[in-house]
PDB file of C-alpha atoms in Angstrom:
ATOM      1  CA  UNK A  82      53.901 183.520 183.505  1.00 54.00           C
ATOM      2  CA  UNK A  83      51.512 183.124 180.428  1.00 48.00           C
ATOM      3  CA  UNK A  84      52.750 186.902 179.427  1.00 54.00           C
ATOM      4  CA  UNK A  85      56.648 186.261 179.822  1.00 46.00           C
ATOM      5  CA  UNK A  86      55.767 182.369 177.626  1.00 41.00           C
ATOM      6  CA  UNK A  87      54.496 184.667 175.168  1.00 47.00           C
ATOM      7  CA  UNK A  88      57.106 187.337 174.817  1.00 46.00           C
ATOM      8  CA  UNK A  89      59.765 183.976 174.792  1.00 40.00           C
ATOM      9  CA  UNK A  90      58.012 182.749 171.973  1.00 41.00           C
ATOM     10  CA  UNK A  91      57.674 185.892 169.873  1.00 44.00           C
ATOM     11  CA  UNK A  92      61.640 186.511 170.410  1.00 39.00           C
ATOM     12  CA  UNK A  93      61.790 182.756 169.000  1.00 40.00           C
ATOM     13  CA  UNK A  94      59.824 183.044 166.078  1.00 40.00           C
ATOM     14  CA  UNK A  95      61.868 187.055 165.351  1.00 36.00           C
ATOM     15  CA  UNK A  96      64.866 184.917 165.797  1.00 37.00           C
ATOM     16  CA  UNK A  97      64.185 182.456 162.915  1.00 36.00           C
ATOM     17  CA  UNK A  98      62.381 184.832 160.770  1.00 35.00           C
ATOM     18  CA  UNK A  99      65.531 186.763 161.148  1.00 35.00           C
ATOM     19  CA  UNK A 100      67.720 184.023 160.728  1.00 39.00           C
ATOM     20  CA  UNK A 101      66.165 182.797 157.704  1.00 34.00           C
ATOM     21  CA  UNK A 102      65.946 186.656 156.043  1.00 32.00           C
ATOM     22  CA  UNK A 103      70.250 186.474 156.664  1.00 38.00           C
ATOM     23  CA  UNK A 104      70.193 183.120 155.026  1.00 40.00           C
ATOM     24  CA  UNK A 105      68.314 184.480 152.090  1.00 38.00           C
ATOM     25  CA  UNK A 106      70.204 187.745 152.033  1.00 41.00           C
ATOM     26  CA  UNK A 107      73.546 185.804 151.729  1.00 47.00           C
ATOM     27  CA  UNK A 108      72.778 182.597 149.375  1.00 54.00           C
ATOM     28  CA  UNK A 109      71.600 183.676 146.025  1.00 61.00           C
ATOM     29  CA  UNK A 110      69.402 180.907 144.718  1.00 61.00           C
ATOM     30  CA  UNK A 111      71.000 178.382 142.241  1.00 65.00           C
ATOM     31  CA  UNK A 112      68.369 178.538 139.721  1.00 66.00           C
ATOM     32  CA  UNK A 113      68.322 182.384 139.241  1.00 65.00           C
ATOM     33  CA  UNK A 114      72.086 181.468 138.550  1.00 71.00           C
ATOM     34  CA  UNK A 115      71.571 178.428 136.415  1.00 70.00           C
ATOM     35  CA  UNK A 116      69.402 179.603 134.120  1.00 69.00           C
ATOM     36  CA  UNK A 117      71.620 183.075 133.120  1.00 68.00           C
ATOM     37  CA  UNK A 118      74.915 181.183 132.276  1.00 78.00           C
ATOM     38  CA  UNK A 119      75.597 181.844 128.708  1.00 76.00           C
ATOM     39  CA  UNK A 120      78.045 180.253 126.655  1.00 84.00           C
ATOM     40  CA  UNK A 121      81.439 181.389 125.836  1.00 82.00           C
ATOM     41  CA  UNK A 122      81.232 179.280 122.630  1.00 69.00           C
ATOM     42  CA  UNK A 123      78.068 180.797 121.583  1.00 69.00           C
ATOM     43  CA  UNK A 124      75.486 182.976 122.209  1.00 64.00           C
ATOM     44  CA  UNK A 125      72.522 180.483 121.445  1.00 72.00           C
ATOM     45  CA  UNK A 126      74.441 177.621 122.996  1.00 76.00           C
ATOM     46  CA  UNK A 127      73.227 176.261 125.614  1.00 82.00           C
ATOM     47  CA  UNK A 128      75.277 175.352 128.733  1.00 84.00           C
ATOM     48  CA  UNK A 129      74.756 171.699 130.733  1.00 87.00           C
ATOM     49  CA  UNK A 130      76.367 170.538 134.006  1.00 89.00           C
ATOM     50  CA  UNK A 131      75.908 173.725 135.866  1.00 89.00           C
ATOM     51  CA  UNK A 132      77.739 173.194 139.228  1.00 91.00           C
ATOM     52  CA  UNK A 133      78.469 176.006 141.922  1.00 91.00           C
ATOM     53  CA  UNK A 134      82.047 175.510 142.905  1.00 94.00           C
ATOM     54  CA  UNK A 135      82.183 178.735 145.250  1.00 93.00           C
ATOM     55  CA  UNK A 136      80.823 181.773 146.903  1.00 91.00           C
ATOM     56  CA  UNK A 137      82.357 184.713 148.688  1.00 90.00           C
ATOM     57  CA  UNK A 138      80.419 188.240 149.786  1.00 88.00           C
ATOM     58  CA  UNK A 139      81.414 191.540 148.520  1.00 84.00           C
ATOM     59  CA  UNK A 140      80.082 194.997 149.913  1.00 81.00           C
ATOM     60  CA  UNK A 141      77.487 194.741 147.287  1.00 81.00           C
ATOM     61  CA  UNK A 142      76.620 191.242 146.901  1.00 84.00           C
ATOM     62  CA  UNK A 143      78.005 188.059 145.892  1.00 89.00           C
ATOM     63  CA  UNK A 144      80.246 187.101 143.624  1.00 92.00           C
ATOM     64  CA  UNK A 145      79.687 182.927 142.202  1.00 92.00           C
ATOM     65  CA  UNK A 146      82.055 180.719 140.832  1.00 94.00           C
ATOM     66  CA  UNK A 147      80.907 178.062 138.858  1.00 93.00           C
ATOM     67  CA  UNK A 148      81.481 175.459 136.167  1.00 93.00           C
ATOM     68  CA  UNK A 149      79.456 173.820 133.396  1.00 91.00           C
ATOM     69  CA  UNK A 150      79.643 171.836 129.541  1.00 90.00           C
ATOM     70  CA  UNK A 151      79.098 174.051 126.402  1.00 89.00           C
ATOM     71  CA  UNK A 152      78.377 172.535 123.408  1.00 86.00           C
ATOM     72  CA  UNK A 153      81.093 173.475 120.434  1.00 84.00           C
ATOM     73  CA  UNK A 154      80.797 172.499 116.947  1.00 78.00           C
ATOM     74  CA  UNK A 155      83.444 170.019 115.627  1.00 79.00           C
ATOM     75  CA  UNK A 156      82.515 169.638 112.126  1.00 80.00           C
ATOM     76  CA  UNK A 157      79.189 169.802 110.334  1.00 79.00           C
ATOM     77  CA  UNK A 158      77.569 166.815 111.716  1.00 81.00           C
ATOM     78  CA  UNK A 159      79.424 166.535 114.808  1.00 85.00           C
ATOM     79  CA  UNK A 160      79.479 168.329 117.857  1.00 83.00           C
ATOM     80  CA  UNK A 161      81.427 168.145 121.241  1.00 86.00           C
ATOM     81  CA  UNK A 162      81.012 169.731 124.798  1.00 88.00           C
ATOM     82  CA  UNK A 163      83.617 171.837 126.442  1.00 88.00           C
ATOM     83  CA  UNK A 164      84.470 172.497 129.998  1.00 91.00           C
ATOM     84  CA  UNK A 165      84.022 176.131 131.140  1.00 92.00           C
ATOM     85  CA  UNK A 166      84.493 178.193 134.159  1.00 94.00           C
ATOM     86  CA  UNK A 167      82.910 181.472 134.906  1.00 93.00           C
ATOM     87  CA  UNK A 168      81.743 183.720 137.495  1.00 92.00           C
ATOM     88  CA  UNK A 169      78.182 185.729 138.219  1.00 89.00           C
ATOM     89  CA  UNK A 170      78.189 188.656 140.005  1.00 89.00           C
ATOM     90  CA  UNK A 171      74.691 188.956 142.129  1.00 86.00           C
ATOM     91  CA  UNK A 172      73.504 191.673 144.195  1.00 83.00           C
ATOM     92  CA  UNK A 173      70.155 191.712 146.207  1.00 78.00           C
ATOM     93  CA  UNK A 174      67.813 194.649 145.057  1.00 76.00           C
ATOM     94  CA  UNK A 175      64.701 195.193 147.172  1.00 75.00           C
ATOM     95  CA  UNK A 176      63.340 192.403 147.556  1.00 76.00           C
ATOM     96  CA  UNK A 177      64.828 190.277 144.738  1.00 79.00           C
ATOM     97  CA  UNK A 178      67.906 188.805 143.700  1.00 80.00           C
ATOM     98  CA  UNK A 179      69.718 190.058 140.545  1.00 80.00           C
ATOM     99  CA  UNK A 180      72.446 188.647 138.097  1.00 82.00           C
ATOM    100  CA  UNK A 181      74.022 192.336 137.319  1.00 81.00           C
ATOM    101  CA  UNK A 182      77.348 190.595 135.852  1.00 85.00           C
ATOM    102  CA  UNK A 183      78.842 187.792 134.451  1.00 87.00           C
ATOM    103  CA  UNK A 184      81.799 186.350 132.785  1.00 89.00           C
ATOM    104  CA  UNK A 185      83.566 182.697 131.396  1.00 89.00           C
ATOM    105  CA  UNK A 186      86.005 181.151 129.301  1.00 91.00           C
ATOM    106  CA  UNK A 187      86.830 177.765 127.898  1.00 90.00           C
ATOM    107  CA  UNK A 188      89.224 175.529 129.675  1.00 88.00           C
ATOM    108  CA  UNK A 189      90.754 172.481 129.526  1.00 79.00           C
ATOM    109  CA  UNK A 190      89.538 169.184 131.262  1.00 74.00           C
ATOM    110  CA  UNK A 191      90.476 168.845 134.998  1.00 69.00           C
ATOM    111  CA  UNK A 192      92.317 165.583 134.094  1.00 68.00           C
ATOM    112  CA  UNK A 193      94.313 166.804 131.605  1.00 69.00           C
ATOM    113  CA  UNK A 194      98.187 167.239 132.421  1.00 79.00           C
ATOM    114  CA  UNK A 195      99.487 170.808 132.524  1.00 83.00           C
ATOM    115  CA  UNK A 196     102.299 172.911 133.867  1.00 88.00           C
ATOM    116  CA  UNK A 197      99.976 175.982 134.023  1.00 92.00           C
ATOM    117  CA  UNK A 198      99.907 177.071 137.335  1.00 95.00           C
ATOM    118  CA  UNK A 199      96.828 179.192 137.016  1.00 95.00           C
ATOM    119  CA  UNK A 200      94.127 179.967 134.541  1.00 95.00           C
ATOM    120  CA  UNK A 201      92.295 183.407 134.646  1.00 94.00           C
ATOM    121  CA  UNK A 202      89.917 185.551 133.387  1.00 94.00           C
ATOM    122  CA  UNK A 203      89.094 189.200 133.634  1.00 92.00           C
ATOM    123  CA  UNK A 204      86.001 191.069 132.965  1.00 90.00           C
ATOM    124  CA  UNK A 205      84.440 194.418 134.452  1.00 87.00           C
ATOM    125  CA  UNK A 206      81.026 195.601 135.305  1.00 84.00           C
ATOM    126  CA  UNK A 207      79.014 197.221 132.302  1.00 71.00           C
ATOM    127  CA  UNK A 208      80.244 200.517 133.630  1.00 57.00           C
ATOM    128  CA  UNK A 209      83.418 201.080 132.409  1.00 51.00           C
ATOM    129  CA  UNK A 210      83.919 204.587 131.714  1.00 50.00           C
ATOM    130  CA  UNK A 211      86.005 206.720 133.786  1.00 50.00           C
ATOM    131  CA  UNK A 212      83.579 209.640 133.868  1.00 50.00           C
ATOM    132  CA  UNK A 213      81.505 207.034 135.685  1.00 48.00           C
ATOM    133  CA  UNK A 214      81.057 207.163 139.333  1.00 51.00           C
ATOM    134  CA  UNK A 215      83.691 204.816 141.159  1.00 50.00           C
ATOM    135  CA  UNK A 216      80.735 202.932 143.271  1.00 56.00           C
ATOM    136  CA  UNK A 217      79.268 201.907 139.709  1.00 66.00           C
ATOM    137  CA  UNK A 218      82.560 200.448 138.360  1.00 82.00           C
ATOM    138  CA  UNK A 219      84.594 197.304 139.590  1.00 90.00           C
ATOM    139  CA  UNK A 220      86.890 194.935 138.092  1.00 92.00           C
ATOM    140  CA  UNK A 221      86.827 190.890 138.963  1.00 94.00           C
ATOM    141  CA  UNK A 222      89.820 188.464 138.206  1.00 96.00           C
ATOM    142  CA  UNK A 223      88.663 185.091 138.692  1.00 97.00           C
ATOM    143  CA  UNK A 224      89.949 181.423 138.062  1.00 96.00           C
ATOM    144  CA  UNK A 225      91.356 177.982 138.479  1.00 95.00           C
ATOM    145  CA  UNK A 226      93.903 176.891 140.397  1.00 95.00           C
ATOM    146  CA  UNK A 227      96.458 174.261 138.275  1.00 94.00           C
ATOM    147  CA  UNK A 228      99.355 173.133 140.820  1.00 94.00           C
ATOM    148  CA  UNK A 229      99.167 172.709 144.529  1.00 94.00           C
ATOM    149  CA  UNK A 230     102.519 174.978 145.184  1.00 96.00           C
ATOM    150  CA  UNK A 231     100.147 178.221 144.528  1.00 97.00           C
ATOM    151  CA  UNK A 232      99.043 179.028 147.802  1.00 97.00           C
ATOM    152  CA  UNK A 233      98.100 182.547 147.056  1.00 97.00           C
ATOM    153  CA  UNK A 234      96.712 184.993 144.156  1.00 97.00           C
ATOM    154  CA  UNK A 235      97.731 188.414 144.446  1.00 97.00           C
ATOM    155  CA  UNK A 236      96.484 191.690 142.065  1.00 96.00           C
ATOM    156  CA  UNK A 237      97.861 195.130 141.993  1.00 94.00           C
ATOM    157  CA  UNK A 238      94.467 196.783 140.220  1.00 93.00           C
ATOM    158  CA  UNK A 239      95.056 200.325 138.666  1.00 89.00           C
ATOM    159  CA  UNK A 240      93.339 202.507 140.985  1.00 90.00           C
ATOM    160  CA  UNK A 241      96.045 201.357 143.079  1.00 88.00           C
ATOM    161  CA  UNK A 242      94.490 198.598 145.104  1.00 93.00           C
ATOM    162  CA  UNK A 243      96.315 195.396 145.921  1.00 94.00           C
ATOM    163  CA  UNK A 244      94.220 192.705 146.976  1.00 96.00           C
ATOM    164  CA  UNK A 245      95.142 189.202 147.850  1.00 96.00           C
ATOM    165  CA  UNK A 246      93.297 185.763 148.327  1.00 95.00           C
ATOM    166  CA  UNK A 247      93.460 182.122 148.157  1.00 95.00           C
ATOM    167  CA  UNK A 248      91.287 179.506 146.149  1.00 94.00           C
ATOM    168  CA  UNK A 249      88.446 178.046 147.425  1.00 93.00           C
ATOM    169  CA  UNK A 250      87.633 174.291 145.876  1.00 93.00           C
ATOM    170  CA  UNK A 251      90.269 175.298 143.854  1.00 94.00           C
ATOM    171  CA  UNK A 252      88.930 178.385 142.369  1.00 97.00           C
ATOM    172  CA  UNK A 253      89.354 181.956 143.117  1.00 97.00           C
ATOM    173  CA  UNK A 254      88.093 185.746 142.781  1.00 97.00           C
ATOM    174  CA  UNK A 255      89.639 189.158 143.649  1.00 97.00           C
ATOM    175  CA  UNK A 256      87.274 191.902 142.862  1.00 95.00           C
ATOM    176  CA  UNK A 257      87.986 195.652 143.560  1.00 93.00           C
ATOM    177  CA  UNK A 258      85.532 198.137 143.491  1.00 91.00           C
ATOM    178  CA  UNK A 259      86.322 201.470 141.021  1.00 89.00           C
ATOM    179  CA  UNK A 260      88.591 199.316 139.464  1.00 90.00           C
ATOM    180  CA  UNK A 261      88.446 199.283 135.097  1.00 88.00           C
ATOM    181  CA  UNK A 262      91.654 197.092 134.882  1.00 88.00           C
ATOM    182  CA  UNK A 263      94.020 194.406 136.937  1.00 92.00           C
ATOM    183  CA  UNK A 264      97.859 196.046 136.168  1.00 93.00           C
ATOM    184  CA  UNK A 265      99.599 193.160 137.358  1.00 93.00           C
ATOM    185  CA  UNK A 266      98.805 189.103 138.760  1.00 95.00           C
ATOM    186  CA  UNK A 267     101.424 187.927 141.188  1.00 96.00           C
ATOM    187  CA  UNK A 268     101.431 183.587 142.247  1.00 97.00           C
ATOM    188  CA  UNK A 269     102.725 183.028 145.430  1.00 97.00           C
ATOM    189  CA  UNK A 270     103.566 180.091 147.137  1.00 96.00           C
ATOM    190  CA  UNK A 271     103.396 178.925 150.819  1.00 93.00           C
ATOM    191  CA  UNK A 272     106.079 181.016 152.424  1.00 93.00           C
ATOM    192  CA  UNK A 273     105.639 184.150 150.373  1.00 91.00           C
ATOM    193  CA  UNK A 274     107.508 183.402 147.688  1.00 95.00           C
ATOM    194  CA  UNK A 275     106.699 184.608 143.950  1.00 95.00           C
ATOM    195  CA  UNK A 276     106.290 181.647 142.270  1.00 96.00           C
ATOM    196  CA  UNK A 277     105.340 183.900 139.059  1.00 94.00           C
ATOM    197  CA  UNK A 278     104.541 187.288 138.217  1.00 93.00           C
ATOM    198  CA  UNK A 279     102.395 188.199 134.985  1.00 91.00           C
ATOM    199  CA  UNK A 280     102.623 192.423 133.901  1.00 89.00           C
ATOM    200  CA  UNK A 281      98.771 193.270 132.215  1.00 83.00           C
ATOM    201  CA  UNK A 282      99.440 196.341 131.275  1.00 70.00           C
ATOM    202  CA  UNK A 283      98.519 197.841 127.792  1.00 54.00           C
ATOM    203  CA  UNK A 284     100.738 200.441 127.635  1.00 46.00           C
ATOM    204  CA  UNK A 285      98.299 203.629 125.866  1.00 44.00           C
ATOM    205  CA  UNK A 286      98.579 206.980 126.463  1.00 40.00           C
ATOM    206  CA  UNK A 287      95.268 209.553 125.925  1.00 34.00           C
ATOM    207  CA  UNK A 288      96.569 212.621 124.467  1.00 35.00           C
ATOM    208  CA  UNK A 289      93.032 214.239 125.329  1.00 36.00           C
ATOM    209  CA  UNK A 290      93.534 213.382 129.055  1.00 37.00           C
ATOM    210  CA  UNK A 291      97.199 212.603 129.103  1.00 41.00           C
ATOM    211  CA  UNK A 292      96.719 209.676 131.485  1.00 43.00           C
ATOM    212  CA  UNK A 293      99.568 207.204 131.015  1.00 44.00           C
ATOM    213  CA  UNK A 294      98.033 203.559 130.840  1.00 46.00           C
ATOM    214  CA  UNK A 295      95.464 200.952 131.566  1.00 53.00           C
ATOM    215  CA  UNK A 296      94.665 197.784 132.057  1.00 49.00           C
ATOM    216  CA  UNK A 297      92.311 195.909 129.398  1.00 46.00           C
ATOM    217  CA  UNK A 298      90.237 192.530 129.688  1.00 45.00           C
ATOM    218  CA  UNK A 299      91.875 189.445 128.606  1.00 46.00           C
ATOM    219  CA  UNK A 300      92.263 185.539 129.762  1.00 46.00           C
ATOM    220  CA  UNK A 301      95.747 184.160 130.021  1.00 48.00           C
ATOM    221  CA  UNK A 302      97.136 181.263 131.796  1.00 47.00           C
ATOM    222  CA  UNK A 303     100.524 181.161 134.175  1.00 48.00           C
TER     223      UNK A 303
END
């Protein structure tokens, strides 16, 4: 009896110790987060208000929306704090959390009236070049919802993928893997409908490698 009490309690405590490792495995801590947003409106600015609006899992990591204030400079004397959105791209190395990418933009207050139905960004990981292997490349679009008729964000990425998703606290993030560009952003609304439908393409042709086009980092709103 004391032997099988003892083998109950050890499956317990492997239980919660295992529990506890998937916790920490899957929820980056906010700190690590906080403390490596940088401003869009300045490199030595320094951002305020840090809130963590969402989180969703990728195959290598997690990928964290957020918001926060960053100071802007009106005039000389006078200075005034903007609204931005961004997103953090965290992956767990060892034994140790890491911020290995990272991207925001300015927006507009939440209370201010628009007929924007999105607002996006789009950045890619440090490895961008082609020659690169595809695990070491990926390309996020990320953003704000503006109007409640979006019910869906869909992206045709040019190595072909199409991936689709819906906002979460009103934010959202489509990231594909081997990925260096989104070719085209398609709003749809509750019955499948394309609400509106945005072409990214830069059209460039490489005479050394005679590939045909790609898609390049920008921020636009719908």
């Amino acid at each position: 009896m004391k032997r099988l009490l003892t083998c109950l309690i050890g499956v317990l405590a492997f239980t919660t110790s295992s529990c506890a490792l998937a916790s920490l495995l899957t929820v980056p801590p906010k700190d690590l987060i906080g403390q490596t947003v940088s401003c869009p409106t300045g490199e030595q600015a320094k951002a305020e208000g840090f809130t963590v609006l969402s989180t969703q899992s990728w195959s290598q990591g997690v990928i964290v929306l957020y918001s926060a204030r960053c100071p802007v400079v009106v005039s000389r004397d006078r200075t005034t704090m903007q609204p931005v959105f961004g997103h953090k791209i965290v992956t767990w190395h060892g034994t140790t959390w890491q911020v290995s990418g990272n991207g925001s933009y300015g927006t507009a207050p939440t209370s201010a009236p628009t007929k924007q139905l999105v607002e996006y960004g789009i950045s890619r990981s440090a490895s961008v070049n082609r020659s690169s292997p595809p695990g070491e490349r990926y390309t996020i679009l990320y953003g704000r919802v503006l109007q409640p008729q979006v019910a869906a964000i869909e992206a045709t990425f040019d190595n072909g993928k199409i991936l689709r998703g819906r906002s979460s606290n009103g934010v959202f993030a489509l990231l594909s893997a081997g990925a260096t560009g989104v070719c085209e952003l398609r709003l749809l609304g509750s019955d499948n409908q394309i609400l509106q439908q945005d072409n990214l393409v830069a059209p460039k042709r490489f005479a050394q490698t005679g590939r045909s086009t790609q898609c390049l980092p920008m921020s636009h709103q719908l």
